[in-house]
Amino acid sequence: MRPSSLPFPLVFAWRVFIFFVVVRALMGVQGTTLFAGKHPIINPYYQNILINAGIAIILAVSLNLINGITGQFSLGHAGFMAVGAYISAYFSKEIGGVLFAQLIALISVHISKQLGTLLLTFQQPILFTIAILVGALAAGAAGFLVGLPSLRLRGDYLAIVTLGFNQIIVSLIRNWKAVGEASGYIGIPKFTTFAWVFALAIACIWSIRNLASSALGREMRAVRDDEIAAEASGINTTRVKVVAFVYSAMWAGVAGALQAHYIQYANPNDFTFLRSVEVVVSVVLGGLGSITGSALSAAGLTVLQEVLRDVPGAFYTSVALVGLAAYWNFVRVKSEQSGSKSMLRAFVVPFFALIAICLCYWSPQVNAVLERVFPRLDLPDLRAALESSKGALRYVIYSVILIVVMLLRPQGLLGRREWSLAALQRGRRVGKGVEGNLA
Amino acid sequence: MDFNGALLAVTSVLELKDASITFGGLRAVSPLSFAIPQGQLAAIIGPNGAGKTTVFNLLTGVYAPTSGEIWLDGQRVASAGKTIRPNALVKRGIARTFQNIRLFGDLTVADNVRAAFASHQSYGFWHALLQTGKMASVESAIEDETQRLLQVFGLTNRAENLARNLPYGDQRRLEIARACATNPKVLLLDEPTSGMNPSETADVTRTIRLVREQLGIAVLLIEHHMSLVMEICERVIVLDGGVKIADDVPSAVQNNPQVIAAYLGSDEPELNAVIGT
Ligand SMILES: Nc1ncnc2c1ncn2[C@@H]1O[C@H](COP(=O)(O)OP(=O)(O)OP(=O)(O)O)[C@@H](O)[C@H]1O
Ligand SMILES: [Mg+2]
């Protein structure tokens, strides 16, 4: 969408209208619903995945503003998320309800009773909106603090500082009595629904796309490409970097608020730098600088994570990954016009990887055979080991993905391009996007 | 002819008053004074390490002077130990290019130019976020200016190429175009023809003339190609070891014994260029 020639309020109203129509359609019309009711089209299992994907999308798309578009390496996104999660949860649980009750009482007495009851029916959305805002503002303030070193530090140094910030936040929470210290914060009200996540994910993508396609986005990319030249071209590099950090952190805070009010629980361990790394992986995988790339890969990795929960799923995924790696390798070797010998070599690594995966999967059977042949052997059950360490397996898969991406497609799946419906209509699968395509 | 004396009557866009800078123990620029009147095309020459680029860095706020003052368009912008940030100086009317080309490599040619409107044609965060009508109108103004500049610098058919994919000569021209997009009163060019063949040099020479004549901007350039300096500059400032040893019209500088000695003492390749032309 480009700045239209129509007057702004009209365009804006139209967009809001479309947006609500879509949300309404997704929530279902009177009873026959997509999500709720006796026979929802999308059952709770898939809803759960969609909500997690939505939160991951908000995290990845917002981090992309710092790491991809502005070119600063932040490794502390989970820290901002933690600030948003805890502050918003603290508000909803300890402050919001009481404050709201008092407000209603005041309104009922002094203004009108009807208004009081009306407001009461909307208690939950109003409280949640405020909680999200409070969480986002707190995270934004944290983003401002962390953005300051970015004015002096670059690359690895900034990555270390942001990572350190992430761990400081986690340590602070571990020692904060009011939110349960290291054992976690329980009893957070369940406010998050699919509609909330969907609406906020869209708002996140929409607003960051708007920023990226504006003069501010151009200035961010200029800072990314050459900070000294940007400064010499009249770009206020301080402002640009701080804006990127604050706005991005605010959305991380929103994601944190959504997550806390979804699982109704927050634990400092969920916000360590491992979570930050997950977000960085999505951004790198999708292509640094590509908003749609971040969104797609964040959604993809969430689904992958879900699939990895049961071992057969993990097995098939691994096979698929090995196959993909083999194919990419094959294409690459072929494009280098080498002989058949190196074609063979291209398949050696994936082949052994496949055998290793199969061995793990059929571990009990293999063990049975081996123990019959060598009776005194005490073999570990690899499958059980795999099953009991699903979390760890996830990181193994992530690192495999990262290595494969770095080797074969360092620019990420989409590079810096965007994928859009408009481009699809024009018959091109991948649009040129915000990169140099502003009317 | 003493330019500083003549300038008192005319308004100068840019003026150094006894500005010096010391790095550690090294005095890169000794107290130096000169003034550039509106629309003048002047050159700074001097052997390698003479402090030419350092003077540019002082003028653009990269370094604060150790002593002395810098005045831009009638306002003091730097004094001992203090200076205005580079981006704020750009807003006040000074633009530059770099000795080693610095472009936004992954941006298109047009976006390189558009990015340089940041200091004088812009809109706030909320307009960008909500894609308001103000954004649309400012963007369309930027677009017109950009197309005009690309036209002037002969880059129109390269507009959608990535800057890093341009040939060397086009990159130099784009860097000048980008500097002009900041709407400067004075433009500093650091060796705009370094590493160029004669035809590319002629091309840049034309471009510099164009900047002066079509856009009316004062130009101060550092240059090693003496033929270019002699051909287009009205005035030549010679630095050696951070000290100004001459400041005059090209023909006078050419025959200045001190200048010839400076180049003789430094066994520089451009020695022949100075004496030969
Ligand atoms: N940031 C700095 N720190 C220390 N010394 C510096 C710094 N910048 C420049 N110098 C020194 O100041 C002197 C002048 O350098 P400058 O780059 O201005 O020379 P120049 O006249 O531009 O030479 P060239 O023709 O090679 O570009 C050199 O001795 C250089 O080493
Ligand atoms: Mg130099």
PDB file of C-alpha atoms in Angstrom, chain A residues 8-206:
ATOM      1  CA  PHE A   8      -5.806  10.351   4.900  1.00  0.00           C
ATOM      2  CA  PRO A   9      -8.727   9.906   7.339  1.00  0.00           C
ATOM      3  CA  LEU A  10     -10.735   8.184   4.618  1.00  0.00           C
ATOM      4  CA  VAL A  11      -7.941   5.777   3.756  1.00  0.00           C
ATOM      5  CA  PHE A  12      -7.285   5.071   7.380  1.00  0.00           C
ATOM      6  CA  ALA A  13     -10.966   4.455   8.127  1.00  0.00           C
ATOM      7  CA  TRP A  14     -11.174   2.096   5.164  1.00  0.00           C
ATOM      8  CA  ARG A  15      -8.188   0.112   6.374  1.00  0.00           C
ATOM      9  CA  VAL A  16      -9.590  -0.135   9.898  1.00  0.00           C
ATOM     10  CA  PHE A  17     -12.905  -1.302   8.457  1.00  0.00           C
ATOM     11  CA  ILE A  18     -11.282  -4.039   6.381  1.00  0.00           C
ATOM     12  CA  PHE A  19      -9.268  -5.067   9.375  1.00  0.00           C
ATOM     13  CA  PHE A  20     -12.348  -5.473  11.557  1.00  0.00           C
ATOM     14  CA  VAL A  21     -14.183  -7.389   8.876  1.00  0.00           C
ATOM     15  CA  VAL A  22     -11.301  -9.857   8.738  1.00  0.00           C
ATOM     16  CA  VAL A  23     -11.081 -10.178  12.518  1.00  0.00           C
ATOM     17  CA  ARG A  24     -14.850 -10.605  12.768  1.00  0.00           C
ATOM     18  CA  ALA A  25     -14.837 -13.268  10.074  1.00  0.00           C
ATOM     19  CA  LEU A  26     -12.107 -15.136  11.909  1.00  0.00           C
ATOM     20  CA  MET A  27     -13.962 -14.965  15.186  1.00  0.00           C
ATOM     21  CA  GLY A  28     -17.009 -16.384  13.452  1.00  0.00           C
ATOM     22  CA  VAL A  29     -20.515 -15.100  13.051  1.00  0.00           C
ATOM     23  CA  GLN A  30     -23.083 -15.909  15.712  1.00  0.00           C
ATOM     24  CA  GLY A  31     -22.370 -19.364  16.994  1.00  0.00           C
ATOM     25  CA  THR A  32     -20.968 -21.136  13.959  1.00  0.00           C
ATOM     26  CA  THR A  33     -17.404 -20.369  14.763  1.00  0.00           C
ATOM     27  CA  LEU A  34     -13.925 -20.975  13.678  1.00  0.00           C
ATOM     28  CA  PHE A  35     -12.529 -21.272  17.176  1.00  0.00           C
ATOM     29  CA  ALA A  36     -15.157 -21.560  19.866  1.00  0.00           C
ATOM     30  CA  GLY A  37     -18.275 -23.693  20.355  1.00  0.00           C
ATOM     31  CA  LYS A  38     -18.711 -27.426  20.250  1.00  0.00           C
ATOM     32  CA  HIS A  39     -17.207 -28.140  16.876  1.00  0.00           C
ATOM     33  CA  PRO A  40     -14.743 -25.396  16.106  1.00  0.00           C
ATOM     34  CA  ILE A  41     -13.171 -25.602  12.704  1.00  0.00           C
ATOM     35  CA  ILE A  42      -9.792 -24.910  14.218  1.00  0.00           C
ATOM     36  CA  ASN A  43      -9.480 -27.052  17.336  1.00  0.00           C
ATOM     37  CA  PRO A  44      -7.641 -25.939  20.484  1.00  0.00           C
ATOM     38  CA  TYR A  45      -4.490 -27.775  19.466  1.00  0.00           C
ATOM     39  CA  TYR A  46      -4.160 -25.764  16.260  1.00  0.00           C
ATOM     40  CA  GLN A  47      -5.288 -22.610  18.041  1.00  0.00           C
ATOM     41  CA  ASN A  48      -2.417 -23.052  20.449  1.00  0.00           C
ATOM     42  CA  ILE A  49       0.031 -23.328  17.578  1.00  0.00           C
ATOM     43  CA  LEU A  50      -1.461 -20.277  15.880  1.00  0.00           C
ATOM     44  CA  ILE A  51      -1.212 -18.195  19.043  1.00  0.00           C
ATOM     45  CA  ASN A  52       2.396 -19.224  19.593  1.00  0.00           C
ATOM     46  CA  ALA A  53       3.123 -18.476  15.948  1.00  0.00           C
ATOM     47  CA  GLY A  54       1.527 -15.042  16.270  1.00  0.00           C
ATOM     48  CA  ILE A  55       3.679 -14.208  19.290  1.00  0.00           C
ATOM     49  CA  ALA A  56       6.787 -15.473  17.488  1.00  0.00           C
ATOM     50  CA  ILE A  57       5.862 -13.344  14.459  1.00  0.00           C
ATOM     51  CA  ILE A  58       5.607 -10.195  16.594  1.00  0.00           C
ATOM     52  CA  LEU A  59       9.004 -10.946  18.121  1.00  0.00           C
ATOM     53  CA  ALA A  60      10.754 -11.686  14.837  1.00  0.00           C
ATOM     54  CA  VAL A  61       9.242  -8.838  12.841  1.00  0.00           C
ATOM     55  CA  SER A  62      10.079  -6.336  15.563  1.00  0.00           C
ATOM     56  CA  LEU A  63      13.639  -7.595  16.011  1.00  0.00           C
ATOM     57  CA  ASN A  64      14.058  -7.292  12.267  1.00  0.00           C
ATOM     58  CA  LEU A  65      13.680  -3.535  12.673  1.00  0.00           C
ATOM     59  CA  ILE A  66      16.885  -3.439  14.753  1.00  0.00           C
ATOM     60  CA  ASN A  67      18.920  -6.299  13.313  1.00  0.00           C
ATOM     61  CA  GLY A  68      17.776  -6.350   9.721  1.00  0.00           C
ATOM     62  CA  ILE A  69      16.728  -2.864   8.769  1.00  0.00           C
ATOM     63  CA  THR A  70      18.889  -0.687  11.037  1.00  0.00           C
ATOM     64  CA  GLY A  71      21.791  -3.151  11.010  1.00  0.00           C
ATOM     65  CA  GLN A  72      22.476  -3.139  14.751  1.00  0.00           C
ATOM     66  CA  PHE A  73      23.096  -6.539  16.282  1.00  0.00           C
ATOM     67  CA  SER A  74      20.757  -6.960  19.243  1.00  0.00           C
ATOM     68  CA  LEU A  75      20.828 -10.234  21.137  1.00  0.00           C
ATOM     69  CA  GLY A  76      18.512  -9.280  23.973  1.00  0.00           C
ATOM     70  CA  HIS A  77      15.012  -9.333  22.563  1.00  0.00           C
ATOM     71  CA  ALA A  78      13.792 -11.786  25.219  1.00  0.00           C
ATOM     72  CA  GLY A  79      14.835  -9.221  27.822  1.00  0.00           C
ATOM     73  CA  PHE A  80      12.369  -6.681  26.421  1.00  0.00           C
ATOM     74  CA  MET A  81       9.797  -9.441  26.201  1.00  0.00           C
ATOM     75  CA  ALA A  82      10.343 -10.251  29.874  1.00  0.00           C
ATOM     76  CA  VAL A  83       9.841  -6.611  30.854  1.00  0.00           C
ATOM     77  CA  GLY A  84       6.555  -6.512  28.909  1.00  0.00           C
ATOM     78  CA  ALA A  85       5.394  -9.857  30.303  1.00  0.00           C
ATOM     79  CA  TYR A  86       6.086  -9.133  33.955  1.00  0.00           C
ATOM     80  CA  ILE A  87       5.017  -5.494  34.034  1.00  0.00           C
ATOM     81  CA  SER A  88       1.749  -6.165  32.207  1.00  0.00           C
ATOM     82  CA  ALA A  89       1.057  -9.272  34.293  1.00  0.00           C
ATOM     83  CA  TYR A  90       1.760  -7.381  37.489  1.00  0.00           C
ATOM     84  CA  PHE A  91      -0.630  -4.686  36.349  1.00  0.00           C
ATOM     85  CA  SER A  92      -3.473  -7.079  35.464  1.00  0.00           C
ATOM     86  CA  LYS A  93      -3.094  -9.172  38.575  1.00  0.00           C
ATOM     87  CA  GLU A  94      -2.287  -6.672  41.318  1.00  0.00           C
ATOM     88  CA  ILE A  95      -3.324  -3.206  40.155  1.00  0.00           C
ATOM     89  CA  GLY A  96      -5.753  -3.217  37.251  1.00  0.00           C
ATOM     90  CA  GLY A  97      -8.684  -5.057  38.845  1.00  0.00           C
ATOM     91  CA  VAL A  98      -8.745  -2.957  42.010  1.00  0.00           C
ATOM     92  CA  LEU A  99      -8.293   0.276  40.118  1.00  0.00           C
ATOM     93  CA  PHE A 100     -11.033  -0.647  37.689  1.00  0.00           C
ATOM     94  CA  ALA A 101     -13.504  -1.540  40.468  1.00  0.00           C
ATOM     95  CA  GLN A 102     -12.892   1.810  42.139  1.00  0.00           C
ATOM     96  CA  LEU A 103     -13.296   3.620  38.844  1.00  0.00           C
ATOM     97  CA  ILE A 104     -16.595   1.852  38.117  1.00  0.00           C
ATOM     98  CA  ALA A 105     -17.857   2.695  41.579  1.00  0.00           C
ATOM     99  CA  LEU A 106     -16.946   6.343  41.089  1.00  0.00           C
ATOM    100  CA  ILE A 107     -18.607   6.485  37.680  1.00  0.00           C
ATOM    101  CA  SER A 108     -21.753   4.703  38.863  1.00  0.00           C
ATOM    102  CA  VAL A 109     -22.161   7.109  41.738  1.00  0.00           C
ATOM    103  CA  HIS A 110     -21.180  10.375  40.136  1.00  0.00           C
ATOM    104  CA  ILE A 111     -21.923  10.069  36.430  1.00  0.00           C
ATOM    105  CA  SER A 112     -24.373   7.379  35.498  1.00  0.00           C
ATOM    106  CA  LYS A 113     -25.142   3.883  36.572  1.00  0.00           C
ATOM    107  CA  GLN A 114     -25.671   2.715  32.993  1.00  0.00           C
ATOM    108  CA  LEU A 115     -22.212   3.835  31.963  1.00  0.00           C
ATOM    109  CA  GLY A 116     -20.813   1.959  34.951  1.00  0.00           C
ATOM    110  CA  THR A 117     -22.477  -1.319  33.987  1.00  0.00           C
ATOM    111  CA  LEU A 118     -21.575  -0.798  30.351  1.00  0.00           C
ATOM    112  CA  LEU A 119     -17.934  -0.347  31.243  1.00  0.00           C
ATOM    113  CA  LEU A 120     -18.139  -3.385  33.489  1.00  0.00           C
ATOM    114  CA  THR A 121     -19.091  -5.599  30.567  1.00  0.00           C
ATOM    115  CA  PHE A 122     -15.974  -4.467  28.778  1.00  0.00           C
ATOM    116  CA  GLN A 123     -13.775  -4.853  31.817  1.00  0.00           C
ATOM    117  CA  GLN A 124     -11.570  -7.557  30.350  1.00  0.00           C
ATOM    118  CA  PRO A 125     -10.666  -5.929  27.009  1.00  0.00           C
ATOM    119  CA  ILE A 126     -10.170  -2.541  28.673  1.00  0.00           C
ATOM    120  CA  LEU A 127      -7.915  -3.987  31.355  1.00  0.00           C
ATOM    121  CA  PHE A 128      -5.966  -6.021  28.838  1.00  0.00           C
ATOM    122  CA  THR A 129      -5.491  -3.049  26.527  1.00  0.00           C
ATOM    123  CA  ILE A 130      -4.087  -1.005  29.392  1.00  0.00           C
ATOM    124  CA  ALA A 131      -1.921  -3.905  30.572  1.00  0.00           C
ATOM    125  CA  ILE A 132      -0.462  -4.336  27.095  1.00  0.00           C
ATOM    126  CA  LEU A 133       0.191  -0.607  26.832  1.00  0.00           C
ATOM    127  CA  VAL A 134       1.870  -0.487  30.227  1.00  0.00           C
ATOM    128  CA  GLY A 135       4.009  -3.510  29.355  1.00  0.00           C
ATOM    129  CA  ALA A 136       4.916  -2.030  25.965  1.00  0.00           C
ATOM    130  CA  LEU A 137       5.863   1.330  27.477  1.00  0.00           C
ATOM    131  CA  ALA A 138       8.038  -0.319  30.123  1.00  0.00           C
ATOM    132  CA  ALA A 139       9.733  -2.424  27.462  1.00  0.00           C
ATOM    133  CA  GLY A 140      10.160   0.699  25.324  1.00  0.00           C
ATOM    134  CA  ALA A 141      11.873   2.444  28.226  1.00  0.00           C
ATOM    135  CA  ALA A 142      14.195  -0.556  28.538  1.00  0.00           C
ATOM    136  CA  GLY A 143      14.782  -0.323  24.793  1.00  0.00           C
ATOM    137  CA  PHE A 144      15.792   3.294  25.228  1.00  0.00           C
ATOM    138  CA  LEU A 145      18.335   2.335  27.890  1.00  0.00           C
ATOM    139  CA  VAL A 146      19.783  -0.426  25.751  1.00  0.00           C
ATOM    140  CA  GLY A 147      19.658   1.737  22.644  1.00  0.00           C
ATOM    141  CA  LEU A 148      22.067   4.186  24.239  1.00  0.00           C
ATOM    142  CA  PRO A 149      25.125   1.903  24.026  1.00  0.00           C
ATOM    143  CA  SER A 150      24.231   1.303  20.389  1.00  0.00           C
ATOM    144  CA  LEU A 151      25.255   4.898  19.779  1.00  0.00           C
ATOM    145  CA  ARG A 152      28.840   4.014  20.634  1.00  0.00           C
ATOM    146  CA  LEU A 153      29.134   0.280  20.057  1.00  0.00           C
ATOM    147  CA  ARG A 154      28.984  -1.752  16.915  1.00  0.00           C
ATOM    148  CA  GLY A 155      28.663  -5.373  15.847  1.00  0.00           C
ATOM    149  CA  ASP A 156      29.939  -7.932  18.331  1.00  0.00           C
ATOM    150  CA  TYR A 157      30.298  -5.429  21.150  1.00  0.00           C
ATOM    151  CA  LEU A 158      26.686  -4.356  20.901  1.00  0.00           C
ATOM    152  CA  ALA A 159      25.618  -8.015  20.749  1.00  0.00           C
ATOM    153  CA  ILE A 160      27.464  -8.690  24.002  1.00  0.00           C
ATOM    154  CA  VAL A 161      25.991  -5.633  25.730  1.00  0.00           C
ATOM    155  CA  THR A 162      22.427  -6.505  24.708  1.00  0.00           C
ATOM    156  CA  LEU A 163      22.958 -10.123  25.754  1.00  0.00           C
ATOM    157  CA  GLY A 164      24.243  -8.879  29.101  1.00  0.00           C
ATOM    158  CA  PHE A 165      21.167  -6.686  29.455  1.00  0.00           C
ATOM    159  CA  ASN A 166      18.995  -9.728  28.791  1.00  0.00           C
ATOM    160  CA  GLN A 167      20.670 -11.676  31.590  1.00  0.00           C
ATOM    161  CA  ILE A 168      20.490  -8.698  33.973  1.00  0.00           C
ATOM    162  CA  ILE A 169      16.729  -8.493  33.454  1.00  0.00           C
ATOM    163  CA  VAL A 170      16.380 -12.222  34.102  1.00  0.00           C
ATOM    164  CA  SER A 171      18.473 -11.943  37.285  1.00  0.00           C
ATOM    165  CA  LEU A 172      16.429  -8.993  38.506  1.00  0.00           C
ATOM    166  CA  ILE A 173      13.211 -10.954  38.027  1.00  0.00           C
ATOM    167  CA  ARG A 174      14.703 -13.969  39.805  1.00  0.00           C
ATOM    168  CA  ASN A 175      15.142 -11.727  42.820  1.00  0.00           C
ATOM    169  CA  TRP A 176      11.868  -9.813  42.642  1.00  0.00           C
ATOM    170  CA  LYS A 177       9.711 -11.130  45.480  1.00  0.00           C
ATOM    171  CA  ALA A 178       6.367  -9.729  44.298  1.00  0.00           C
ATOM    172  CA  VAL A 179       6.481 -11.781  41.081  1.00  0.00           C
ATOM    173  CA  GLY A 180       7.502 -15.094  42.565  1.00  0.00           C
ATOM    174  CA  GLU A 181      11.266 -14.826  42.148  1.00  0.00           C
ATOM    175  CA  ALA A 182      12.876 -17.804  40.414  1.00  0.00           C
ATOM    176  CA  SER A 183       9.859 -20.088  40.844  1.00  0.00           C
ATOM    177  CA  GLY A 184       7.766 -18.006  38.465  1.00  0.00           C
ATOM    178  CA  TYR A 185       4.745 -15.723  38.544  1.00  0.00           C
ATOM    179  CA  ILE A 186       1.450 -17.608  38.776  1.00  0.00           C
ATOM    180  CA  GLY A 187      -2.188 -16.660  38.602  1.00  0.00           C
ATOM    181  CA  ILE A 188      -2.015 -14.193  35.749  1.00  0.00           C
ATOM    182  CA  PRO A 189      -5.530 -13.698  34.303  1.00  0.00           C
ATOM    183  CA  LYS A 190      -6.195 -15.385  30.976  1.00  0.00           C
ATOM    184  CA  PHE A 191      -6.885 -12.477  28.658  1.00  0.00           C
ATOM    185  CA  THR A 192      -5.099 -13.545  25.490  1.00  0.00           C
ATOM    186  CA  THR A 193      -7.290 -14.982  22.753  1.00  0.00           C
ATOM    187  CA  PHE A 194      -6.541 -15.764  19.169  1.00  0.00           C
ATOM    188  CA  ALA A 195      -8.253 -12.570  18.045  1.00  0.00           C
ATOM    189  CA  TRP A 196      -5.942 -10.464  20.227  1.00  0.00           C
ATOM    190  CA  VAL A 197      -2.832 -12.184  18.935  1.00  0.00           C
ATOM    191  CA  PHE A 198      -4.027 -12.018  15.364  1.00  0.00           C
ATOM    192  CA  ALA A 199      -4.949  -8.348  15.568  1.00  0.00           C
ATOM    193  CA  LEU A 200      -1.684  -7.373  17.252  1.00  0.00           C
ATOM    194  CA  ALA A 201       0.455  -9.450  14.903  1.00  0.00           C
ATOM    195  CA  ILE A 202      -1.188  -7.700  11.951  1.00  0.00           C
ATOM    196  CA  ALA A 203      -0.752  -4.319  13.620  1.00  0.00           C
ATOM    197  CA  CYS A 204       2.912  -5.097  14.249  1.00  0.00           C
ATOM    198  CA  ILE A 205       3.608  -6.154  10.678  1.00  0.00           C
ATOM    199  CA  TRP A 206       1.591  -3.261   9.294  1.00  0.00           C
TER     200      TRP A 206
END
